[in-house]
Amino acid sequence: MKHISKTIVLDDPVFLGRSVERLSTLIEEQSAVVLRSYDVTIPVKSCSLVAVLEARGAATAAELAKNLDVSHQLVLQKIPKLLKLGLIKSEQDQEDGRKRTFSLTAEGVSQIKQFRRSRTAIRAAYVELFAEVGDLFDLTSRTEVALRQRSIGERAGVIKTKQNHP
């Protein structure tokens, strides 16, 4: 039997999700270097969660998910590491004993201050990058809005909608 080798071309828009995921990983790895240089121990992908907790004072996982516009499950995946690092604490909700309320510890408050210091350097890096490649933040925001308005399934014609099928 003869072996036939097939080449899969991955630089194709069909694999956009893979490309965006790789970019996300690269940004996470490179941002971690900057955060470490500022003595920030908050995991890169949890900085926004910690920032929301700072702004709110305290919140349940469901409230955090709503504020971050992510799934409740994603928030619940991040919480154990933040607890272990001593950045947040958990308390039983006073009004509903089934819920847990999360807030920053003293270390969490200290770390968010360190994170704020790093933001100037990170912003400057993005200004330089965007001058080179275009405003990726704006592009991803606009792409997300467009896909929420009309999904890939609708655009591919496999999901019928009022917009493309009156």
Coordinates of N, CA, C and O in Angstrom, one line a residue:
M1 N 0.8 -1.2 0.0 CA 0.0 0.0 0.0 C 0.9 1.2 0.0 O 1.8 1.3 0.8
K2 N 0.6 2.2 -0.9 CA 1.4 3.4 -1.0 C 0.9 4.4 0.0 O -0.3 4.6 0.2
H3 N 1.8 5.1 0.7 CA 1.5 6.1 1.7 C 1.3 7.5 0.9 O 2.1 7.9 0.1
I4 N 0.2 8.1 1.1 CA -0.1 9.4 0.5 C -0.1 10.4 1.6 O -0.8 10.3 2.6
S5 N 0.8 11.4 1.4 CA 0.9 12.5 2.4 C 0.0 13.7 2.0 O 0.1 14.1 0.8
K6 N -0.8 14.1 2.9 CA -1.6 15.3 2.6 C -1.1 16.5 3.4 O -0.9 16.3 4.6
T7 N -1.0 17.6 2.8 CA -0.6 18.8 3.6 C -1.8 19.6 4.0 O -2.7 19.8 3.1
I8 N -1.9 19.9 5.2 CA -3.0 20.7 5.7 C -2.5 22.2 5.8 O -1.5 22.4 6.4
V9 N -3.2 23.0 5.1 CA -2.8 24.4 5.1 C -3.5 25.1 6.2 O -4.7 25.3 6.2
L10 N -2.7 25.5 7.2 CA -3.3 26.1 8.4 C -3.4 27.6 8.3 O -4.0 28.3 9.2
D11 N -2.7 28.2 7.3 CA -2.8 29.7 7.2 C -4.0 30.0 6.3 O -3.9 30.6 5.2
D12 N -5.2 29.6 6.8 CA -6.5 29.7 6.1 C -7.5 30.3 7.1 O -7.5 29.9 8.2
P13 N -8.3 31.3 6.7 CA -9.3 31.9 7.6 C -10.2 30.8 8.3 O -10.7 31.1 9.4
V14 N -10.3 29.6 7.7 CA -11.1 28.6 8.3 C -10.6 28.3 9.7 O -11.3 27.9 10.6
F15 N -9.2 28.5 9.9 CA -8.6 28.2 11.2 C -8.3 29.4 12.0 O -7.4 29.5 12.7
L16 N -9.2 30.4 11.8 CA -9.0 31.7 12.5 C -9.0 31.5 14.1 O -8.2 32.1 14.8
G17 N -9.9 30.6 14.6 CA -9.9 30.3 16.0 C -8.6 29.8 16.5 O -8.1 30.3 17.6
R18 N -7.9 29.0 15.8 CA -6.6 28.5 16.1 C -5.6 29.6 16.2 O -4.8 29.7 17.1
S19 N -5.6 30.5 15.2 CA -4.7 31.6 15.1 C -4.9 32.6 16.3 O -3.9 33.0 16.9
V20 N -6.2 32.9 16.6 CA -6.5 33.8 17.7 C -6.0 33.1 19.0 O -5.5 33.8 19.9
E21 N -6.3 31.9 19.2 CA -5.8 31.2 20.4 C -4.3 31.2 20.5 O -3.8 31.4 21.6
R22 N -3.6 31.0 19.4 CA -2.1 31.0 19.5 C -1.7 32.4 19.9 O -0.8 32.6 20.7
L23 N -2.3 33.5 19.3 CA -2.0 34.8 19.6 C -2.3 35.1 21.1 O -1.5 35.8 21.8
S24 N -3.4 34.6 21.6 CA -3.8 34.8 23.0 C -2.7 34.2 23.9 O -2.3 34.8 24.9
T25 N -2.2 33.0 23.6 CA -1.2 32.4 24.4 C 0.1 33.2 24.3 O 0.8 33.4 25.3
L26 N 0.5 33.7 23.1 CA 1.7 34.5 23.0 C 1.6 35.7 23.8 O 2.5 36.1 24.5
I27 N 0.5 36.4 23.7 CA 0.3 37.6 24.5 C 0.3 37.3 26.0 O 1.0 38.1 26.8
E28 N -0.3 36.2 26.4 CA -0.2 35.8 27.8 C 1.2 35.6 28.3 O 1.6 36.1 29.3
E29 N 2.0 34.8 27.5 CA 3.3 34.5 27.9 C 4.2 35.8 27.9 O 5.0 36.0 28.9
Q30 N 4.1 36.7 27.0 CA 4.9 37.9 26.9 C 4.4 38.9 28.0 O 5.3 39.6 28.5
S31 N 3.1 39.0 28.2 CA 2.7 39.9 29.3 C 3.1 39.4 30.7 O 3.4 40.2 31.5
A32 N 3.2 38.1 30.9 CA 3.7 37.6 32.1 C 5.1 38.0 32.4 O 5.4 38.3 33.6
V33 N 5.9 38.2 31.4 CA 7.3 38.7 31.6 C 7.3 40.1 32.2 O 8.0 40.4 33.1
V34 N 6.4 40.9 31.6 CA 6.3 42.3 32.0 C 5.7 42.3 33.4 O 6.3 43.1 34.3
L35 N 4.7 41.6 33.7 CA 4.1 41.6 35.1 C 5.1 41.1 36.1 O 5.2 41.8 37.2
R36 N 5.9 40.1 35.8 CA 6.9 39.7 36.7 C 8.0 40.7 37.0 O 8.4 40.9 38.1
S37 N 8.3 41.5 36.0 CA 9.3 42.6 36.2 C 8.8 43.7 37.1 O 9.5 44.4 37.7
Y38 N 7.4 43.7 37.3 CA 6.8 44.7 38.2 C 6.4 44.0 39.5 O 5.6 44.5 40.3
D39 N 6.9 42.7 39.7 CA 6.6 41.9 40.9 C 5.1 41.6 41.0 O 4.6 41.5 42.2
V40 N 4.4 41.5 39.9 CA 3.0 41.2 39.9 C 2.8 39.7 39.9 O 3.4 39.0 39.0
T41 N 2.1 39.1 40.9 CA 1.9 37.7 40.9 C 0.5 37.3 40.4 O 0.2 36.1 40.4
I42 N -0.3 38.2 40.1 CA -1.7 37.9 39.5 C -1.5 37.2 38.2 O -0.7 37.7 37.3
P43 N -2.1 36.1 38.0 CA -2.0 35.4 36.7 C -2.5 36.4 35.6 O -3.6 37.0 35.8
V44 N -1.9 36.4 34.4 CA -2.2 37.3 33.4 C -3.7 37.3 33.1 O -4.4 38.3 33.0
K45 N -4.3 36.1 32.9 CA -5.7 35.9 32.5 C -6.6 36.2 33.7 O -7.8 36.0 33.5
S46 N -6.1 36.5 34.8 CA -7.0 36.8 36.0 C -6.9 38.3 36.4 O -7.6 38.7 37.3
C47 N -6.1 39.1 35.7 CA -5.9 40.5 36.0 C -7.3 41.3 36.0 O -7.6 42.1 36.8
S48 N -8.1 41.0 34.9 CA -9.3 41.7 34.8 C -10.3 41.3 35.9 O -11.0 42.2 36.5
L49 N -10.3 40.1 36.3 CA -11.1 39.6 37.4 C -10.7 40.3 38.7 O -11.6 40.8 39.5
V50 N -9.4 40.4 39.0 CA -9.0 41.1 40.2 C -9.3 42.6 40.2 O -9.7 43.2 41.2
A51 N -9.2 43.2 39.0 CA -9.5 44.6 38.8 C -11.0 44.8 39.1 O -11.4 45.8 39.7
V52 N -11.9 43.9 38.6 CA -13.3 44.1 38.9 C -13.6 43.9 40.4 O -14.4 44.7 40.9
L53 N -12.9 43.0 41.0 CA -13.1 42.8 42.5 C -12.7 44.1 43.2 O -13.3 44.5 44.2
E54 N -11.6 44.7 42.8 CA -11.2 46.0 43.4 C -12.2 47.0 43.2 O -12.6 47.7 44.2
A55 N -12.8 47.1 42.0 CA -13.8 48.2 41.8 C -15.1 47.9 42.5 O -15.7 48.8 43.0
R56 N -15.5 46.6 42.6 CA -16.7 46.3 43.3 C -16.6 46.2 44.8 O -17.6 46.4 45.5
G57 N -15.5 45.8 45.3 CA -15.3 45.6 46.7 C -15.5 44.1 47.1 O -14.7 43.5 47.7
A58 N -16.6 43.6 46.6 CA -16.9 42.2 46.8 C -18.0 41.8 45.7 O -18.7 42.6 45.3
A59 N -17.9 40.5 45.4 CA -18.9 40.0 44.4 C -19.0 38.5 44.4 O -18.0 37.8 44.8
T60 N -20.1 38.0 44.0 CA -20.3 36.5 43.8 C -19.6 36.2 42.4 O -19.4 37.0 41.6
A61 N -19.5 34.9 42.2 CA -18.9 34.4 40.9 C -19.9 34.8 39.8 O -19.4 35.2 38.7
A62 N -21.2 34.7 40.0 CA -22.1 35.1 39.0 C -22.0 36.6 38.6 O -22.1 37.0 37.5
E63 N -21.8 37.4 39.7 CA -21.7 38.9 39.4 C -20.4 39.2 38.7 O -20.4 40.0 37.8
L64 N -19.3 38.5 39.0 CA -18.1 38.6 38.3 C -18.2 38.2 36.9 O -17.7 38.9 36.0
A65 N -18.9 37.1 36.6 CA -19.1 36.6 35.3 C -19.8 37.7 34.4 O -19.5 38.0 33.3
K66 N -20.8 38.2 35.0 CA -21.6 39.3 34.3 C -20.8 40.5 34.0 O -20.8 41.0 32.9
N67 N -20.0 41.0 35.0 CA -19.2 42.1 34.8 C -18.1 41.9 33.8 O -17.7 42.8 33.1
L68 N -17.6 40.7 33.7 CA -16.5 40.4 32.8 C -17.0 39.9 31.5 O -16.2 39.7 30.5
D69 N -18.3 39.6 31.4 CA -18.9 39.1 30.2 C -18.3 37.8 29.7 O -17.9 37.6 28.6
V70 N -18.1 36.9 30.8 CA -17.6 35.5 30.5 C -18.6 34.6 31.2 O -19.5 35.0 32.0
S71 N -18.3 33.3 31.0 CA -19.2 32.3 31.7 C -18.9 32.2 33.2 O -17.8 32.5 33.6
H72 N -19.9 31.8 33.9 CA -19.8 31.6 35.3 C -18.7 30.5 35.6 O -17.9 30.6 36.5
Q73 N -18.7 29.5 34.7 CA -17.7 28.4 34.9 C -16.3 28.9 34.7 O -15.4 28.4 35.4
L74 N -16.1 29.8 33.8 CA -14.7 30.4 33.6 C -14.3 31.1 34.9 O -13.1 30.9 35.3
V75 N -15.1 31.9 35.5 CA -14.8 32.5 36.8 C -14.5 31.5 37.8 O -13.5 31.6 38.5
L76 N -15.3 30.5 37.9 CA -15.1 29.4 38.9 C -13.8 28.7 38.7 O -13.2 28.2 39.7
Q77 N -13.3 28.6 37.5 CA -12.0 28.0 37.2 C -10.8 28.8 37.7 O -9.8 28.3 38.1
K78 N -11.0 30.1 37.7 CA -9.9 31.0 38.1 C -9.8 31.2 39.6 O -8.7 31.5 40.1
I79 N -10.9 31.1 40.3 CA -11.0 31.4 41.7 C -10.0 30.6 42.6 O -9.3 31.2 43.4
P80 N -10.0 29.3 42.4 CA -9.1 28.5 43.3 C -7.6 29.0 43.3 O -7.0 29.0 44.3
K81 N -7.1 29.3 42.1 CA -5.7 29.8 42.0 C -5.6 31.1 42.8 O -4.6 31.3 43.5
L82 N -6.5 32.0 42.6 CA -6.5 33.3 43.3 C -6.6 33.1 44.8 O -5.9 33.9 45.5
L83 N -7.4 32.2 45.2 CA -7.4 31.9 46.7 C -6.1 31.3 47.2 O -5.6 31.7 48.2
K84 N -5.5 30.4 46.4 CA -4.3 29.8 46.8 C -3.1 30.8 46.8 O -2.3 30.7 47.7
L85 N -3.1 31.7 45.9 CA -2.1 32.8 45.9 C -2.3 33.8 47.0 O -1.5 34.7 47.2
G86 N -3.5 33.7 47.7 CA -3.8 34.7 48.8 C -4.2 36.0 48.3 O -4.1 37.0 49.0
L87 N -4.7 36.1 47.1 CA -5.1 37.4 46.5 C -6.5 37.7 46.8 O -6.9 38.9 46.8
I88 N -7.3 36.7 46.9 CA -8.8 36.9 47.3 C -9.1 36.0 48.4 O -8.5 35.1 48.8
K89 N -10.3 36.4 49.0 CA -10.8 35.6 50.1 C -12.3 35.3 49.8 O -12.9 36.0 49.0
S90 N -12.8 34.3 50.4 CA -14.2 33.8 50.1 C -14.9 33.8 51.4 O -14.4 33.4 52.4
E91 N -16.1 34.4 51.4 CA -17.0 34.4 52.5 C -18.4 34.0 52.1 O -18.8 34.2 51.0
Q92 N -19.1 33.4 53.0 CA -20.5 33.0 52.8 C -21.3 34.3 52.7 O -21.2 35.2 53.5
D93 N -22.2 34.3 51.6 CA -23.0 35.5 51.4 C -24.0 35.7 52.6 O -24.6 34.7 53.0
Q94 N -24.0 36.9 53.1 CA -24.9 37.2 54.3 C -26.4 37.0 54.0 O -27.1 36.6 54.9
E95 N -26.8 37.3 52.8 CA -28.2 37.3 52.4 C -28.6 35.9 51.9 O -29.8 35.5 52.1
D96 N -27.7 35.2 51.3 CA -28.0 33.9 50.7 C -26.9 32.9 51.0 O -25.9 33.0 50.4
G97 N -27.1 32.1 52.0 CA -26.0 31.2 52.5 C -25.5 30.2 51.4 O -24.4 29.6 51.6
R98 N -26.2 30.0 50.3 CA -25.8 29.1 49.3 C -24.7 29.8 48.4 O -24.0 29.1 47.7
K99 N -24.6 31.1 48.4 CA -23.7 31.8 47.6 C -22.4 32.2 48.4 O -22.4 32.3 49.6
R100 N -21.3 32.3 47.7 CA -20.0 32.7 48.2 C -19.7 34.1 47.7 O -20.0 34.4 46.5
T101 N -19.2 35.0 48.5 CA -18.8 36.3 48.1 C -17.3 36.4 48.1 O -16.7 35.9 49.1
F102 N -16.7 37.0 47.1 CA -15.2 37.1 47.0 C -14.8 38.5 47.1 O -15.5 39.4 46.6
S103 N -13.7 38.7 47.7 CA -13.1 40.1 47.8 C -11.6 40.0 47.9 O -11.1 38.9 48.1
L104 N -10.9 41.1 47.7 CA -9.5 41.1 47.7 C -9.0 41.0 49.2 O -9.5 41.6 50.1
T105 N -7.9 40.3 49.3 CA -7.1 40.3 50.6 C -6.2 41.5 50.6 O -6.1 42.2 49.5
A106 N -5.5 41.8 51.7 CA -4.5 42.8 51.7 C -3.4 42.6 50.6 O -3.0 43.6 49.9
E107 N -3.0 41.4 50.4 CA -2.1 41.0 49.3 C -2.7 41.3 48.0 O -2.0 41.8 47.1
G108 N -4.0 41.0 47.8 CA -4.7 41.3 46.5 C -4.7 42.8 46.2 O -4.5 43.2 45.1
V109 N -4.9 43.6 47.3 CA -4.9 45.1 47.1 C -3.5 45.5 46.7 O -3.3 46.4 45.8
S110 N -2.5 45.0 47.4 CA -1.1 45.3 47.1 C -0.8 44.9 45.6 O -0.1 45.7 44.9
Q111 N -1.2 43.8 45.2 CA -0.9 43.3 43.9 C -1.6 44.1 42.8 O -1.1 44.4 41.7
I112 N -2.8 44.5 43.0 CA -3.5 45.3 42.0 C -2.9 46.7 41.9 O -2.8 47.3 40.8
K113 N -2.3 47.2 43.0 CA -1.5 48.4 42.9 C -0.3 48.2 42.0 O 0.1 49.1 41.2
Q114 N 0.4 47.1 42.2 CA 1.6 46.7 41.4 C 1.1 46.6 39.9 O 1.8 47.0 39.0
F115 N 0.0 46.0 39.7 CA -0.5 45.8 38.3 C -0.8 47.1 37.7 O -0.4 47.3 36.5
R116 N -1.3 48.1 38.4 CA -1.6 49.4 37.9 C -0.3 50.0 37.4 O -0.3 50.7 36.3
R117 N 0.8 49.9 38.1 CA 2.1 50.4 37.7 C 2.5 49.8 36.4 O 3.1 50.5 35.6
S118 N 2.3 48.5 36.2 CA 2.7 47.8 35.0 C 1.9 48.2 33.7 O 2.4 48.1 32.6
R119 N 0.7 48.8 33.9 CA -0.2 49.1 32.8 C 0.4 50.1 31.9 O 0.2 50.0 30.7
T120 N 1.1 51.1 32.4 CA 1.8 52.1 31.5 C 2.7 51.4 30.5 O 2.7 51.8 29.3
A121 N 3.6 50.5 31.0 CA 4.5 49.8 30.2 C 3.8 49.0 29.1 O 4.2 48.9 28.0
I122 N 2.8 48.3 29.6 CA 2.0 47.4 28.7 C 1.3 48.2 27.6 O 1.3 47.9 26.4
R123 N 0.7 49.3 28.0 CA 0.0 50.2 27.1 C 1.0 50.7 26.0 O 0.7 50.7 24.8
A124 N 2.2 51.1 26.5 CA 3.2 51.7 25.6 C 3.6 50.6 24.6 O 3.8 50.9 23.4
A125 N 3.7 49.3 25.0 CA 4.1 48.2 24.1 C 3.0 48.0 23.1 O 3.3 47.8 21.9
Y126 N 1.7 48.1 23.5 CA 0.6 48.0 22.5 C 0.5 49.1 21.6 O 0.2 48.9 20.4
V127 N 0.8 50.4 22.0 CA 0.8 51.5 21.1 C 1.9 51.3 20.0 O 1.6 51.5 18.8
E128 N 3.1 50.8 20.4 CA 4.1 50.5 19.4 C 3.7 49.3 18.5 O 3.8 49.4 17.2
L129 N 3.1 48.3 19.0 CA 2.6 47.2 18.2 C 1.6 47.6 17.3 O 1.6 47.2 16.1
F130 N 0.6 48.3 17.7 CA -0.5 48.7 16.9 C -0.1 49.7 15.8 O -0.7 49.7 14.7
A131 N 0.9 50.5 16.0 CA 1.5 51.3 15.0 C 2.1 50.5 13.9 O 2.1 50.9 12.7
E132 N 2.6 49.3 14.2 CA 3.2 48.4 13.3 C 2.1 47.6 12.5 O 2.2 47.4 11.3
V133 N 1.1 47.1 13.2 CA 0.1 46.1 12.6 C -1.3 46.6 12.5 O -2.1 45.9 12.0
G134 N -1.6 47.7 13.1 CA -3.0 48.2 13.2 C -3.6 47.9 14.5 O -3.0 47.1 15.3
D135 N -4.7 48.6 14.9 CA -5.3 48.5 16.2 C -6.0 47.2 16.4 O -7.2 47.1 16.0
L136 N -5.3 46.2 16.9 CA -5.9 44.9 17.1 C -7.0 44.9 18.1 O -8.0 44.2 18.0
F137 N -6.9 45.7 19.1 CA -7.9 45.8 20.2 C -9.2 46.3 19.5 O -10.3 45.6 19.8
D138 N -9.2 47.3 18.8 CA -10.4 47.8 18.1 C -10.9 46.7 17.1 O -12.1 46.5 17.1
L139 N -10.1 46.1 16.4 CA -10.5 45.1 15.4 C -11.2 43.9 16.1 O -12.2 43.4 15.7
T140 N -10.6 43.4 17.2 CA -11.2 42.3 17.9 C -12.6 42.7 18.5 O -13.5 42.0 18.5
S141 N -12.6 43.9 19.0 CA -13.9 44.4 19.6 C -15.0 44.5 18.5 O -16.1 44.1 18.7
R142 N -14.6 45.1 17.4 CA -15.6 45.2 16.3 C -16.0 43.8 15.8 O -17.2 43.6 15.4
T143 N -15.0 42.9 15.7 CA -15.3 41.5 15.2 C -16.3 40.8 16.2 O -17.2 40.2 15.8
E144 N -16.1 41.0 17.5 CA -17.0 40.4 18.5 C -18.4 40.9 18.3 O -19.4 40.1 18.3
V145 N -18.5 42.2 18.2 CA -19.8 42.8 18.0 C -20.5 42.3 16.8 O -21.7 41.9 16.8
A146 N -19.8 42.2 15.7 CA -20.3 41.7 14.4 C -20.8 40.3 14.5 O -21.9 39.9 14.0
L147 N -20.0 39.5 15.2 CA -20.4 38.0 15.3 C -21.5 37.9 16.3 O -22.3 36.9 16.1
R148 N -21.7 38.7 17.3 CA -22.9 38.7 18.1 C -24.1 39.1 17.4 O -25.2 38.6 17.6
Q149 N -24.0 40.0 16.4 CA -25.1 40.4 15.6 C -25.5 39.4 14.6 O -26.7 39.2 14.3
R150 N -24.5 38.7 14.0 CA -24.7 37.7 13.0 C -23.6 36.7 13.1 O -22.5 37.0 12.7
S151 N -23.9 35.5 13.5 CA -23.0 34.4 13.8 C -22.3 33.9 12.5 O -22.8 34.1 11.4
I152 N -21.2 33.1 12.7 CA -20.6 32.5 11.6 C -21.6 31.5 10.9 O -21.6 31.4 9.7
G153 N -22.4 30.8 11.7 CA -23.4 29.9 11.2 C -24.3 30.6 10.3 O -24.7 30.1 9.2
E154 N -24.8 31.8 10.7 CA -25.7 32.6 9.8 C -24.9 33.0 8.5 O -25.5 32.9 7.4
R155 N -23.7 33.5 8.7 CA -22.9 33.9 7.5 C -22.6 32.8 6.6 O -22.5 33.0 5.4
A156 N -22.5 31.5 7.1 CA -22.2 30.4 6.3 C -23.5 29.8 5.7 O -23.4 28.9 4.9
G157 N -24.6 30.3 6.1 CA -25.9 29.9 5.6 C -26.4 28.6 6.2 O -27.3 28.0 5.6
V158 N -25.9 28.2 7.3 CA -26.4 26.9 7.9 C -27.4 27.2 9.0 O -28.1 26.3 9.5
I159 N -27.5 28.5 9.4 CA -28.5 28.9 10.4 C -29.4 30.0 9.8 O -28.9 31.0 9.2
K160 N -30.7 29.7 9.8 CA -31.6 30.7 9.2 C -31.9 31.8 10.2 O -32.2 31.5 11.4
T161 N -32.0 33.0 9.8 CA -32.3 34.1 10.6 C -33.3 35.0 9.9 O -33.5 34.9 8.7
K162 N -33.9 35.9 10.6 CA -34.8 36.9 10.0 C -34.0 37.8 9.0 O -34.6 38.2 8.0
Q163 N -32.8 38.1 9.4 CA -32.0 39.0 8.5 C -31.7 38.4 7.1 O -31.8 39.1 6.1
N164 N -31.4 37.1 7.0 CA -31.2 36.6 5.7 C -32.3 35.7 5.2 O -32.2 35.2 4.1
H165 N -33.3 35.5 5.9 CA -34.5 34.8 5.5 C -35.8 35.4 6.0 O -36.3 35.1 7.1
P166 N -36.3 36.4 5.3 CA -37.5 37.1 5.8 C -38.7 36.2 6.0 O -38.9 35.2 5.5

